[in-house]
Short mmCIF file of C-alpha atoms in Angstrom, two decimals:
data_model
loop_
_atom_site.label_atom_id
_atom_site.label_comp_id
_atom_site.label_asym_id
_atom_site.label_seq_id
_atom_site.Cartn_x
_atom_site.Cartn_y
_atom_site.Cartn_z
CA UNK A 1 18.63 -28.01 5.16
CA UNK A 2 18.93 -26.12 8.14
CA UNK A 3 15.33 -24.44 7.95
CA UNK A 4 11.78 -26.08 7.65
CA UNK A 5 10.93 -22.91 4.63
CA UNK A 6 12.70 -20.65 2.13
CA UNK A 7 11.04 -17.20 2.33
CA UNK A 8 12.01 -14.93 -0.43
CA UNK A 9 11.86 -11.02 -0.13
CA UNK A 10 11.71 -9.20 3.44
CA UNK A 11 9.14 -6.61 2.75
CA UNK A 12 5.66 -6.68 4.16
CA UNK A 13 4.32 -9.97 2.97
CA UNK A 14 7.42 -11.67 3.49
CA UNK A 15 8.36 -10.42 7.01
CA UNK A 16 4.49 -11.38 7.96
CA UNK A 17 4.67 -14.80 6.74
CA UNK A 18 8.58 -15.68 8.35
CA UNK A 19 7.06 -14.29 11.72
CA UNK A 20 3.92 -16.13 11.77
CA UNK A 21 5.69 -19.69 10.33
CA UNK A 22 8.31 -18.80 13.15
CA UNK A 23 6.03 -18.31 16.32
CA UNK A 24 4.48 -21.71 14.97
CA UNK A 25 7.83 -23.44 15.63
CA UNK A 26 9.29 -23.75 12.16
CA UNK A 27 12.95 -22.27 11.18
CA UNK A 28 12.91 -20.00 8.67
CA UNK A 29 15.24 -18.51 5.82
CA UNK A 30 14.17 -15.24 4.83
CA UNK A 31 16.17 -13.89 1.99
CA UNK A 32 16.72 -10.42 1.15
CA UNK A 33 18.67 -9.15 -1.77
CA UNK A 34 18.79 -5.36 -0.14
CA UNK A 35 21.82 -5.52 1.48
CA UNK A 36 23.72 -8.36 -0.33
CA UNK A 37 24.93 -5.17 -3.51
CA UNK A 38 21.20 -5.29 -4.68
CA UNK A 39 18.51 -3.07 -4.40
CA UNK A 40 14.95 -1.62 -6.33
CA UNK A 41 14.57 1.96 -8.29
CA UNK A 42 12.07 2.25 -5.03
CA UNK A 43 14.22 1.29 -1.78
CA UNK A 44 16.28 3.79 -0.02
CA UNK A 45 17.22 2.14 2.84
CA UNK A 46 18.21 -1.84 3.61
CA UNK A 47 15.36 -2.42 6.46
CA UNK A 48 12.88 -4.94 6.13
CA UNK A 49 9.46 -3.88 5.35
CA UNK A 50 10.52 -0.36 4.38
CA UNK A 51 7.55 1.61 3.36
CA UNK A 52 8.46 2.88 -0.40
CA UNK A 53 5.41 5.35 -0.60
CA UNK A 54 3.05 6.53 1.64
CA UNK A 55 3.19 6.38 5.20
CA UNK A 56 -0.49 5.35 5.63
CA UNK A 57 -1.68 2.29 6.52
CA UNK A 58 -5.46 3.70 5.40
CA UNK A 59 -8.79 3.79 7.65
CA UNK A 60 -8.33 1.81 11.10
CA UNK A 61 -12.25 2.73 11.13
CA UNK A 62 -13.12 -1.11 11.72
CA UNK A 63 -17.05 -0.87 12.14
CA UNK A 64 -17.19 1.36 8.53
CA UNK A 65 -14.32 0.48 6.48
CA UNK A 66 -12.90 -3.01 4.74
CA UNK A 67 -9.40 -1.39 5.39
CA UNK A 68 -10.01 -1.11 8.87
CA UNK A 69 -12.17 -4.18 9.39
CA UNK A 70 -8.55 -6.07 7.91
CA UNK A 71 -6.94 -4.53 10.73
CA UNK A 72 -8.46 -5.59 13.20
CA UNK A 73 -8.66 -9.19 11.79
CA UNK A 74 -5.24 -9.13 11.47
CA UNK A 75 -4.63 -7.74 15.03
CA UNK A 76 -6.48 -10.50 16.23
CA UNK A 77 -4.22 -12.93 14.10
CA UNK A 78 -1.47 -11.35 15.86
CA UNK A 79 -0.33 -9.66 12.69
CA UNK A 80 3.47 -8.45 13.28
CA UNK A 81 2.97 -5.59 11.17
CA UNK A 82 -0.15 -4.15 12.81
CA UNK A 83 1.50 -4.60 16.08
CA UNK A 84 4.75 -2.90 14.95
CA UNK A 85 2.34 -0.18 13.37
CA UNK A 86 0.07 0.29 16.53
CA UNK A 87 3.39 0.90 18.23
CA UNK A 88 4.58 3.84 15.75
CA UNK A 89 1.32 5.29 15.33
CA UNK A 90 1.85 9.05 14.33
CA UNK A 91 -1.40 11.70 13.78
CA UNK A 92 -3.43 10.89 10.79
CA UNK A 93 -7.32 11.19 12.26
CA UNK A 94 -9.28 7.80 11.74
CA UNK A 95 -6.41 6.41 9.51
CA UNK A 96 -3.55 4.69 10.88
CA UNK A 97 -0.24 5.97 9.50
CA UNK A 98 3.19 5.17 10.87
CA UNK A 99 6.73 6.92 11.43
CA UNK A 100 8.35 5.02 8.65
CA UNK A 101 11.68 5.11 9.93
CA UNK A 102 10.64 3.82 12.96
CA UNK A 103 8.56 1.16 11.84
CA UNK A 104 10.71 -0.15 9.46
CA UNK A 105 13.79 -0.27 12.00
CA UNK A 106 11.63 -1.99 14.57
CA UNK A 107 10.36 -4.71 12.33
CA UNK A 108 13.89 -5.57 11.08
CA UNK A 109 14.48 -5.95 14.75
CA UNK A 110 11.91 -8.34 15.62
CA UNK A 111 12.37 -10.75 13.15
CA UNK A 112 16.26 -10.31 13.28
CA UNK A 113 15.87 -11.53 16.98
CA UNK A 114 13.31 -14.26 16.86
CA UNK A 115 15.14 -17.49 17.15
CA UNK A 116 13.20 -19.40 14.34
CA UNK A 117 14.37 -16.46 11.79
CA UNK A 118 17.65 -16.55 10.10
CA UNK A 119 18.00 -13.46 7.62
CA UNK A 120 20.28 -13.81 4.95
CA UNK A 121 20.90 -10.72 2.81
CA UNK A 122 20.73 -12.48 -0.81
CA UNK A 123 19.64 -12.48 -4.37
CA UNK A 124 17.73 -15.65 -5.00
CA UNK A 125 17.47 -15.99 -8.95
CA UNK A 126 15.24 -18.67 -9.29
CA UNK A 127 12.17 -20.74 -7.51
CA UNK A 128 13.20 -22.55 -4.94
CA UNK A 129 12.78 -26.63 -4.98
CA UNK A 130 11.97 -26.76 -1.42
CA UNK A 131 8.83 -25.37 0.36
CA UNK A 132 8.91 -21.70 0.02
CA UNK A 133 7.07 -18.67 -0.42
CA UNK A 134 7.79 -16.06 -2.90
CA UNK A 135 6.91 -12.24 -1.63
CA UNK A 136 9.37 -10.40 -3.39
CA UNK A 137 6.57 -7.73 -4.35
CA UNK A 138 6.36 -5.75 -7.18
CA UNK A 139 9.35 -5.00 -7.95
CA UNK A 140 10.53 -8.56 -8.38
CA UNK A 141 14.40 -8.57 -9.80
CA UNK A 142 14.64 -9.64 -13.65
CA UNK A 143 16.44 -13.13 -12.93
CA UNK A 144 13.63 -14.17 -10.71
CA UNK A 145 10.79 -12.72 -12.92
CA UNK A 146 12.15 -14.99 -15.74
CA UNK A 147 12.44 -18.00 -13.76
CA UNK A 148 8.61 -17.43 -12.67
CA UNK A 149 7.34 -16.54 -15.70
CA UNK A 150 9.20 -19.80 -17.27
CA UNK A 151 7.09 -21.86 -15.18
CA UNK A 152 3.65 -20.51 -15.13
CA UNK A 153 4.26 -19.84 -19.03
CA UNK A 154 2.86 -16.26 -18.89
CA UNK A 155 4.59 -13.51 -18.95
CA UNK A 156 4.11 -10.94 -15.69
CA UNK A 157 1.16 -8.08 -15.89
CA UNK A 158 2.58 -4.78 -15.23
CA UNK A 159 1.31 -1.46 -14.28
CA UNK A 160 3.05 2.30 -12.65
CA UNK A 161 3.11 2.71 -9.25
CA UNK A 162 3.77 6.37 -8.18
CA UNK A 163 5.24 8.04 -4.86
CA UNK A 164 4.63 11.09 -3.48
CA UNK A 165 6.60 14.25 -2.28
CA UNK A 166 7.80 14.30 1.33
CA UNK A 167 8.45 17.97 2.59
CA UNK A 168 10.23 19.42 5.88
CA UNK A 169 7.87 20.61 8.14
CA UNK A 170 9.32 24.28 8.93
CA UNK A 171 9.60 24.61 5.20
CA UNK A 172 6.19 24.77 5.72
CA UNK A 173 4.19 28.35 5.64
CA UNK A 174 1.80 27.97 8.69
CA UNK A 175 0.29 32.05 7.81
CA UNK A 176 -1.15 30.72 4.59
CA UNK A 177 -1.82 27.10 5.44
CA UNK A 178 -3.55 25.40 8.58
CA UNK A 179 -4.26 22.14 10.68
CA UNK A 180 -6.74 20.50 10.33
CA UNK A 181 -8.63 16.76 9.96
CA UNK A 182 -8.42 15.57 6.34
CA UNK A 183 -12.23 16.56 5.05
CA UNK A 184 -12.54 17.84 8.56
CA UNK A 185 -13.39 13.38 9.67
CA UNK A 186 -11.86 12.44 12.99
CA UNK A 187 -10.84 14.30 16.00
CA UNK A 188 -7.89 16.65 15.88
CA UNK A 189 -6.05 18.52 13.46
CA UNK A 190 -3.90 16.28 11.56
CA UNK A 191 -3.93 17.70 8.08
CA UNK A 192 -1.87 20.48 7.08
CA UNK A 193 -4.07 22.62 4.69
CA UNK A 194 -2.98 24.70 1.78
CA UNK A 195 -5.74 26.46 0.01
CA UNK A 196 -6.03 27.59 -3.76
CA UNK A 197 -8.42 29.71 -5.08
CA UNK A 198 -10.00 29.33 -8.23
CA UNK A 199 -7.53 31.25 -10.42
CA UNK A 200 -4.43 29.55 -8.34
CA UNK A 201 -6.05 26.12 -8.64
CA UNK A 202 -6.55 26.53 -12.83
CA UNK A 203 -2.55 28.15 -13.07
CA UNK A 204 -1.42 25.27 -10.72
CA UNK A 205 -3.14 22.48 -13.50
CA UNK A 206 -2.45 24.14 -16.16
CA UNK A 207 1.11 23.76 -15.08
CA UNK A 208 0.83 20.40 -14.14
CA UNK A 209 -0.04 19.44 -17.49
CA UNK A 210 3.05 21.57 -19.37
CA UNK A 211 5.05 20.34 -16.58
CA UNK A 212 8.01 18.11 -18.35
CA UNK A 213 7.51 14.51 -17.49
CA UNK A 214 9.61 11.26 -17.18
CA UNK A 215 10.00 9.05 -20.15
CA UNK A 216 7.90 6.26 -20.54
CA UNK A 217 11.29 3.85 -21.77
CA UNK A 218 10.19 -0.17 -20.86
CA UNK A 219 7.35 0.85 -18.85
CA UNK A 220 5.52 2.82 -22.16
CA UNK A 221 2.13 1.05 -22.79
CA UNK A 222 1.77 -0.04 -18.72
CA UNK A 223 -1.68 0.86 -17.39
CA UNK A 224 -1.84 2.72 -13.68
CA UNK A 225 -3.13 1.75 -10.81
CA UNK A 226 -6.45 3.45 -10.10
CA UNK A 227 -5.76 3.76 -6.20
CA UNK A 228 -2.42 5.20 -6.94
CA UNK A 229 -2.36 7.62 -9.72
CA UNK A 230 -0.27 10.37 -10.87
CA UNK A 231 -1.88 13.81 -10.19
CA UNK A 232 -0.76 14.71 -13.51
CA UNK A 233 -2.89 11.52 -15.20
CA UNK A 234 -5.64 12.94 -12.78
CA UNK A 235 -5.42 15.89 -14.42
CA UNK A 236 -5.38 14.82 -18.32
CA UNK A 237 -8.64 13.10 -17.06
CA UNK A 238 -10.45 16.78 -16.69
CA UNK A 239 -9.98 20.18 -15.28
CA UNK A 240 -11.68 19.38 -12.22
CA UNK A 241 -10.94 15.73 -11.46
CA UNK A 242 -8.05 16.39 -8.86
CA UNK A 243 -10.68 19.13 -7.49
CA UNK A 244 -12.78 16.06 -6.56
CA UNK A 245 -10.42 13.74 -5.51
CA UNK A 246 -6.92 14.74 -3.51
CA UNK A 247 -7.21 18.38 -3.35
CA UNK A 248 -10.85 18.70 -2.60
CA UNK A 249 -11.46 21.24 -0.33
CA UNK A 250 -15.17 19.70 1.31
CA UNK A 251 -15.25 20.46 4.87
CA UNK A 252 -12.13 22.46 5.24
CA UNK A 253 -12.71 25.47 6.75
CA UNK A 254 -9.99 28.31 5.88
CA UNK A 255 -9.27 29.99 9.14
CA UNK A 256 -8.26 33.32 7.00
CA UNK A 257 -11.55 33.54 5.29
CA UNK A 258 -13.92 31.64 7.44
CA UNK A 259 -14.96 29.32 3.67
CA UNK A 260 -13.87 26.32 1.96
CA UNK A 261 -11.18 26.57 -0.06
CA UNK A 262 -11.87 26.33 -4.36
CA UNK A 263 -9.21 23.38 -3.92
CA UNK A 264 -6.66 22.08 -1.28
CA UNK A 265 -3.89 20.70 -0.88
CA UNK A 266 -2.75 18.44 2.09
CA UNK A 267 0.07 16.90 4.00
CA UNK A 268 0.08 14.06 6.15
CA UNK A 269 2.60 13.62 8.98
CA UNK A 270 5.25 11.20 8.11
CA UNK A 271 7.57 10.42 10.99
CA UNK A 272 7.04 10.36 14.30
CA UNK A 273 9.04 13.68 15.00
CA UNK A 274 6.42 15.25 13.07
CA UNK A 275 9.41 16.96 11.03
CA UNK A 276 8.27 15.57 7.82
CA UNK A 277 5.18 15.50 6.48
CA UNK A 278 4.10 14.21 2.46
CA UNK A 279 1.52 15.68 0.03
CA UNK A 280 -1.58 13.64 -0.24
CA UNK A 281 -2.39 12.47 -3.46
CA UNK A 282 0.32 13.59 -5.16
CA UNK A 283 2.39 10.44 -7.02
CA UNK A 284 4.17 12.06 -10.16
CA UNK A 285 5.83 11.19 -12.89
CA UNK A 286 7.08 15.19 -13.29
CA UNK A 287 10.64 15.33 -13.74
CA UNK A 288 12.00 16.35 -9.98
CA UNK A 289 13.46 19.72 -11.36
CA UNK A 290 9.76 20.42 -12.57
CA UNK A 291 8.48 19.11 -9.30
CA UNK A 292 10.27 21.88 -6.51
CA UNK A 293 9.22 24.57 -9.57
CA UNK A 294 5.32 23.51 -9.84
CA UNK A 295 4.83 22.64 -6.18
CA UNK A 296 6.52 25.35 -4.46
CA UNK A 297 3.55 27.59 -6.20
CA UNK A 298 1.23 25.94 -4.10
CA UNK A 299 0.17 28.51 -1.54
CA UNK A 300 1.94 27.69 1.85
CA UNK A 301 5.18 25.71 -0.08
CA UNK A 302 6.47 28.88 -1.46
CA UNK A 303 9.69 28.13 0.63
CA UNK A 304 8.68 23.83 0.85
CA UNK A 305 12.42 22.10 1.12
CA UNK A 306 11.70 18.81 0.18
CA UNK A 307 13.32 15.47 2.08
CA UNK A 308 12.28 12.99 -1.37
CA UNK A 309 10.86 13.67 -4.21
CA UNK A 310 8.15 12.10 -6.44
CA UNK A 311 8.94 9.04 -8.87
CA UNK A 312 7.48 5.69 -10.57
CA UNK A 313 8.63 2.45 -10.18
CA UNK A 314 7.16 -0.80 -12.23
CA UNK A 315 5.30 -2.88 -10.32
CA UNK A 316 4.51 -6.08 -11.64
CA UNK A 317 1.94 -9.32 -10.47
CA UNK A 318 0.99 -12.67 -11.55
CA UNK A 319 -2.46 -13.85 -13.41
CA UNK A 320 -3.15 -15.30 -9.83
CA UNK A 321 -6.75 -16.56 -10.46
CA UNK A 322 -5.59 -18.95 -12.99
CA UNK A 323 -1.83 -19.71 -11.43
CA UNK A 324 -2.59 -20.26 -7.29
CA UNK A 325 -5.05 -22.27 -5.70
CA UNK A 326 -7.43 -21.38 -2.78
CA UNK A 327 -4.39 -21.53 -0.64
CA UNK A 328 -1.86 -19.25 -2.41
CA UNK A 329 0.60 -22.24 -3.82
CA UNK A 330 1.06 -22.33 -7.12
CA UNK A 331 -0.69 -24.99 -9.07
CA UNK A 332 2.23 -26.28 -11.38
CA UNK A 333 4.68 -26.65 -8.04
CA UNK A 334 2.41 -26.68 -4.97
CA UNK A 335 6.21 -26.24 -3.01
CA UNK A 336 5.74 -23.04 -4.00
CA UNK A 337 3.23 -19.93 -2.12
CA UNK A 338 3.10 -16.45 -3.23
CA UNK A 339 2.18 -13.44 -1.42
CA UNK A 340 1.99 -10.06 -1.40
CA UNK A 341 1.38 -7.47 -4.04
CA UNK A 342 3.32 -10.34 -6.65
CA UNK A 343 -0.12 -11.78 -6.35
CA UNK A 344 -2.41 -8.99 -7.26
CA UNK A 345 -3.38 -7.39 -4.07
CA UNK A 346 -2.38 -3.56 -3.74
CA UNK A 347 -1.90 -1.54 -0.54
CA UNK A 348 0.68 -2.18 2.41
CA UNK A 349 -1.84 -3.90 4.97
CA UNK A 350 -3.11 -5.97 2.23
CA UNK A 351 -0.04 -7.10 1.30
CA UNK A 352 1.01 -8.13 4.51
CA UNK A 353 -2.47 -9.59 5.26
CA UNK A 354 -2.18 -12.37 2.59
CA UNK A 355 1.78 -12.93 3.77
CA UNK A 356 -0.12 -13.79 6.64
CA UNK A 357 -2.44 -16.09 5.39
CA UNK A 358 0.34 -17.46 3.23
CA UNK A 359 2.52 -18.30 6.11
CA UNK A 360 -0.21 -20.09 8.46
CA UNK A 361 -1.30 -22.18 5.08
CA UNK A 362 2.63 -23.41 4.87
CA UNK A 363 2.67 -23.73 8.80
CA UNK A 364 -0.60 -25.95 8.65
CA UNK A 365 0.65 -28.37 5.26
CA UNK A 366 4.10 -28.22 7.32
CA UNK A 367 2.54 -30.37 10.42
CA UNK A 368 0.88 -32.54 8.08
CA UNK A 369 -2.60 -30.37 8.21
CA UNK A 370 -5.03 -28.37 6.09
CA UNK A 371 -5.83 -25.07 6.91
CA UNK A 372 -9.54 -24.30 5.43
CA UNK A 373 -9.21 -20.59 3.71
CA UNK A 374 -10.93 -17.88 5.94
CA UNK A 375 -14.69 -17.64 5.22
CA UNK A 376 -15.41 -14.90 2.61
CA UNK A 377 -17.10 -12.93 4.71
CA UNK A 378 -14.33 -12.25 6.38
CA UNK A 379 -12.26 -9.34 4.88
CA UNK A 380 -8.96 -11.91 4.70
CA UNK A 381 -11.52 -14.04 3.06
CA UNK A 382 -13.05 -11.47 0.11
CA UNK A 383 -9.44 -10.46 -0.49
CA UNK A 384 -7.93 -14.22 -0.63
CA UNK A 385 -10.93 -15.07 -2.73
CA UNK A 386 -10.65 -12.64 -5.05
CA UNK A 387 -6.92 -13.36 -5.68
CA UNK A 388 -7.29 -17.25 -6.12
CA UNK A 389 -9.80 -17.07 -8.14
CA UNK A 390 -12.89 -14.99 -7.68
CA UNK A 391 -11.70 -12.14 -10.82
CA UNK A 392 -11.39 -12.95 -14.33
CA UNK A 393 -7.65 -13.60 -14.65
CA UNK A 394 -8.02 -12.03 -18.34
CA UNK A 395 -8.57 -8.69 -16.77
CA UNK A 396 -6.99 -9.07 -13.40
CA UNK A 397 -6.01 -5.99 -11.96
CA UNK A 398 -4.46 -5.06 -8.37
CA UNK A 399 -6.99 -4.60 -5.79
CA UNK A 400 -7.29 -3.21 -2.65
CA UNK A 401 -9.70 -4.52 -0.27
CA UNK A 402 -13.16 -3.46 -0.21
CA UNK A 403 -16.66 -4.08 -0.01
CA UNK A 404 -17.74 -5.07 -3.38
CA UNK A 405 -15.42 -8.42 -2.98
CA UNK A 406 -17.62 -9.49 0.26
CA UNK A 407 -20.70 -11.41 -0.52
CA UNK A 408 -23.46 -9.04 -0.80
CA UNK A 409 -25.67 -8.69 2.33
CA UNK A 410 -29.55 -9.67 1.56
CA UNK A 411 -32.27 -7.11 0.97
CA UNK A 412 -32.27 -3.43 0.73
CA UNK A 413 -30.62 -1.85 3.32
CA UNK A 414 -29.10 2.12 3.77
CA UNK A 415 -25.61 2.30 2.73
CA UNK A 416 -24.18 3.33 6.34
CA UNK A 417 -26.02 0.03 7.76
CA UNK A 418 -25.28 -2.04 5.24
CA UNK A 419 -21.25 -1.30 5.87
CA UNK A 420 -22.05 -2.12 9.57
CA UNK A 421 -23.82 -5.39 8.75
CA UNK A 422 -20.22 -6.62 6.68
CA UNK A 423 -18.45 -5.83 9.52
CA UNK A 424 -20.82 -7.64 11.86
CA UNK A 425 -21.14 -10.59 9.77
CA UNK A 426 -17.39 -10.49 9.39
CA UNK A 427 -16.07 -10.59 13.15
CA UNK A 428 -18.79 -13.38 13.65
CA UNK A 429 -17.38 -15.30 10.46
CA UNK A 430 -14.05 -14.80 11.99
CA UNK A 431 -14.58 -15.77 15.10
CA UNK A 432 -15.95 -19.24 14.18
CA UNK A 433 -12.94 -19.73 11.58
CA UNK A 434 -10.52 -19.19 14.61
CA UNK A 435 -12.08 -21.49 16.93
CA UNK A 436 -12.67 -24.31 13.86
#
């Protein structure tokens, strides 16, 4: 062997956990199978840690938010992927998003230069018999699936993931639609607005609905993520639900009219040109035909030319409670870590958050140590916890990270003090689990 650990898949987790085992000393083998003929029904491009979806790395709102409370824990980790994301920051009020491009491009650069890294652009079919870590996400290739579902001796869970429109920005129709923060939080105007009124808002679901769909083929019976849902789904859910949810309209304040809108749709910047920008909340199955048709009747995207189009790919995960122990290895070959959203979590910084965690745990058993698991009042701990063990692995679904997986804080308390308390207790837990 020429490397101390076999890291398979480049994306998030993966490129987290070779760059933390790697500025610990150890050599590294991080294979990729984009590149080497292969690819994913998601991937467009051959870049590590190419974001397939949205551009958003969600709330950086660290005193408030579980998102943004991981951020900074794994800033202070020195998380490659939050530094490569601080660095490509692009307009997005309290959330951090990132020119994907960009980001992408710069983290295939920094682990194709770090000395301890060798990249090999592979297809690995089968679990490795050396220390490794698996992060080959959700859209783990067939050969691979079968050898991990031969040795854990379940079958992989499976549910739709769904990716949004991304549309060029002077496609745009800036007389109808306006700047502005999303639900007018945060300083600025990052938001492009595009208001419906009632009777536009009713036609525009009522189309949705008609709209002709993809076929459900091998993915027919998979449930959806919650956090990730088609707007179409939304829709079959009630009239009104995508009124409350991505194209509500609260605190948006139509310069034409001086009101709120009935409904609103909005666009987030997506690359650091600020030439393309991709409709919030919108994942959809629609057929793409059906997709410029219904969405260039949104008011303002009359004339929208769009740079991708919605899709679904299948995402699939392990039953991780029962299969990995407290430090992501998995109990029937302890050679062997997951990470990533193959273990349950969902969401980009999450993700990367537990490749992390995955790589200091092999970087600690690799010296001859133990590495104690991150208290669970830290947010790396509530997510870690609830992943190895803390959800029913009969119902395990993907999870972001969030509140109700921290330990709940004692007594009554207001809701905006309470969130503050997590945080609190968290950066103290933190701090004492860095210096242990």
């Amino acid at each position: 062997m020429t490397h101390d650990i076999h890291i398979v898949g480049g994306g998030l987790a993966g490129s987290e956990a070779a760059w933390q085992l790697a500025e610990a000393g150890f050599k590294v083998r991080l294979s990729e199978m984009r590149g080497a003929g292969d690819t994913t029904p998601a991937h467009h491009t051959t870049d590590l840690a190419e974001l397939v979806c949205s551009n958003s790395f969600r709330s950086d709102d660290a005193d408030s938010n579980a998102v943004g409370l991981l951020h900074q824990e794994m800033r202070a980790l020195g998380s490659l992927i939050l530094r490569e994301g601080d660095r490509h920051r692009v307009p997005a009020g309290s959330a951090l998003a990132v020119d994907r491009d960009g980001f992408a491009a710069s983290v295939t650069a920094a682990v194709a230069a770090h000395a301890n890294i060798t990249v090999v652009r592979e297809r690995v079919d089968m679990l490795p018999d050396t220390p490794a870590i698996v992060a080959t996400g959700p859209l783990t290739a067939p050969a691979l699936s079968n050898s991990i579902a031969a040795e854990t001796g379940r079958d992989s869970l499976a549910f739709f993931d769904a990716i949004a429109p991304i549309v060029h920005r002077d496609s745009i129709d800036t007389d109808i639609a306006w700047f502005q923060s999303r639900w007018n939080k945060g300083e600025g105007s990052d938001y492009i607005n595009c208001p419906l009124d009632k009777q536009q808002y009713l036609a525009f679901i009522e189309a949705i609905l008609a709209g002709e769909k993809t076929e459900y083929r091998e993915w027919e019976n998979v449930p959806y993520f919650e956090g990730c849902m088609p707007i179409e789904v939304m829709a079959e859910r009630g009239i009104d639900t995508p009124r409350f949810g991505p194209m509500k309209g609260v605190g948006l304040d139509d310069p034409r009219t001086g009101r709120w809108p009935y409904a609103c749709v909005q666009l987030r910047q997506d690359n650091a040109l600020g030439t393309l920008w991709n409709i919030v909340g919108f994942q959809t199955k629609l057929k793409h035909a059906e997709q410029v048709r219904l969405f260039r009747t949104i008011p303002g995207l009359e004339k929208a030319e769009f740079a991708r189009l919605g899709g679904l790919h299948r995402n699939t995960f392990l039953r991780s409670p029962e299969l990995l122990d407290e430090t992501l290895r998995l109990r029937s070959r302890p050679n062997i870590r997951f990470a990533g959203q193959i273990t349950g979590c969902e969401g980009y910084i999450e993700s990367a958050a537990i490749g992390l965690l995955a790589g200091r745990f092999a970087a600690a058993e690799l010296r001859g140590e133990t590495l104690a698991p991150p208290p669970v009042e830290t947010a790396f701990g509530a997510l870690l916890s609830h992943i190895t063990g803390g959800a029913e692995a009969d119902s395990y679904q993907p999870m972001n990270v969030n509140f109700g997986l921290f330990p709940p804080i004692p007594g009554r308390t207001k809701k905006a003090d309470r969130k503050k308390m997590y945080t609190d207790r968290a950066r103290t837990a933190l701090a004492g689990w860095m210096a242990a």
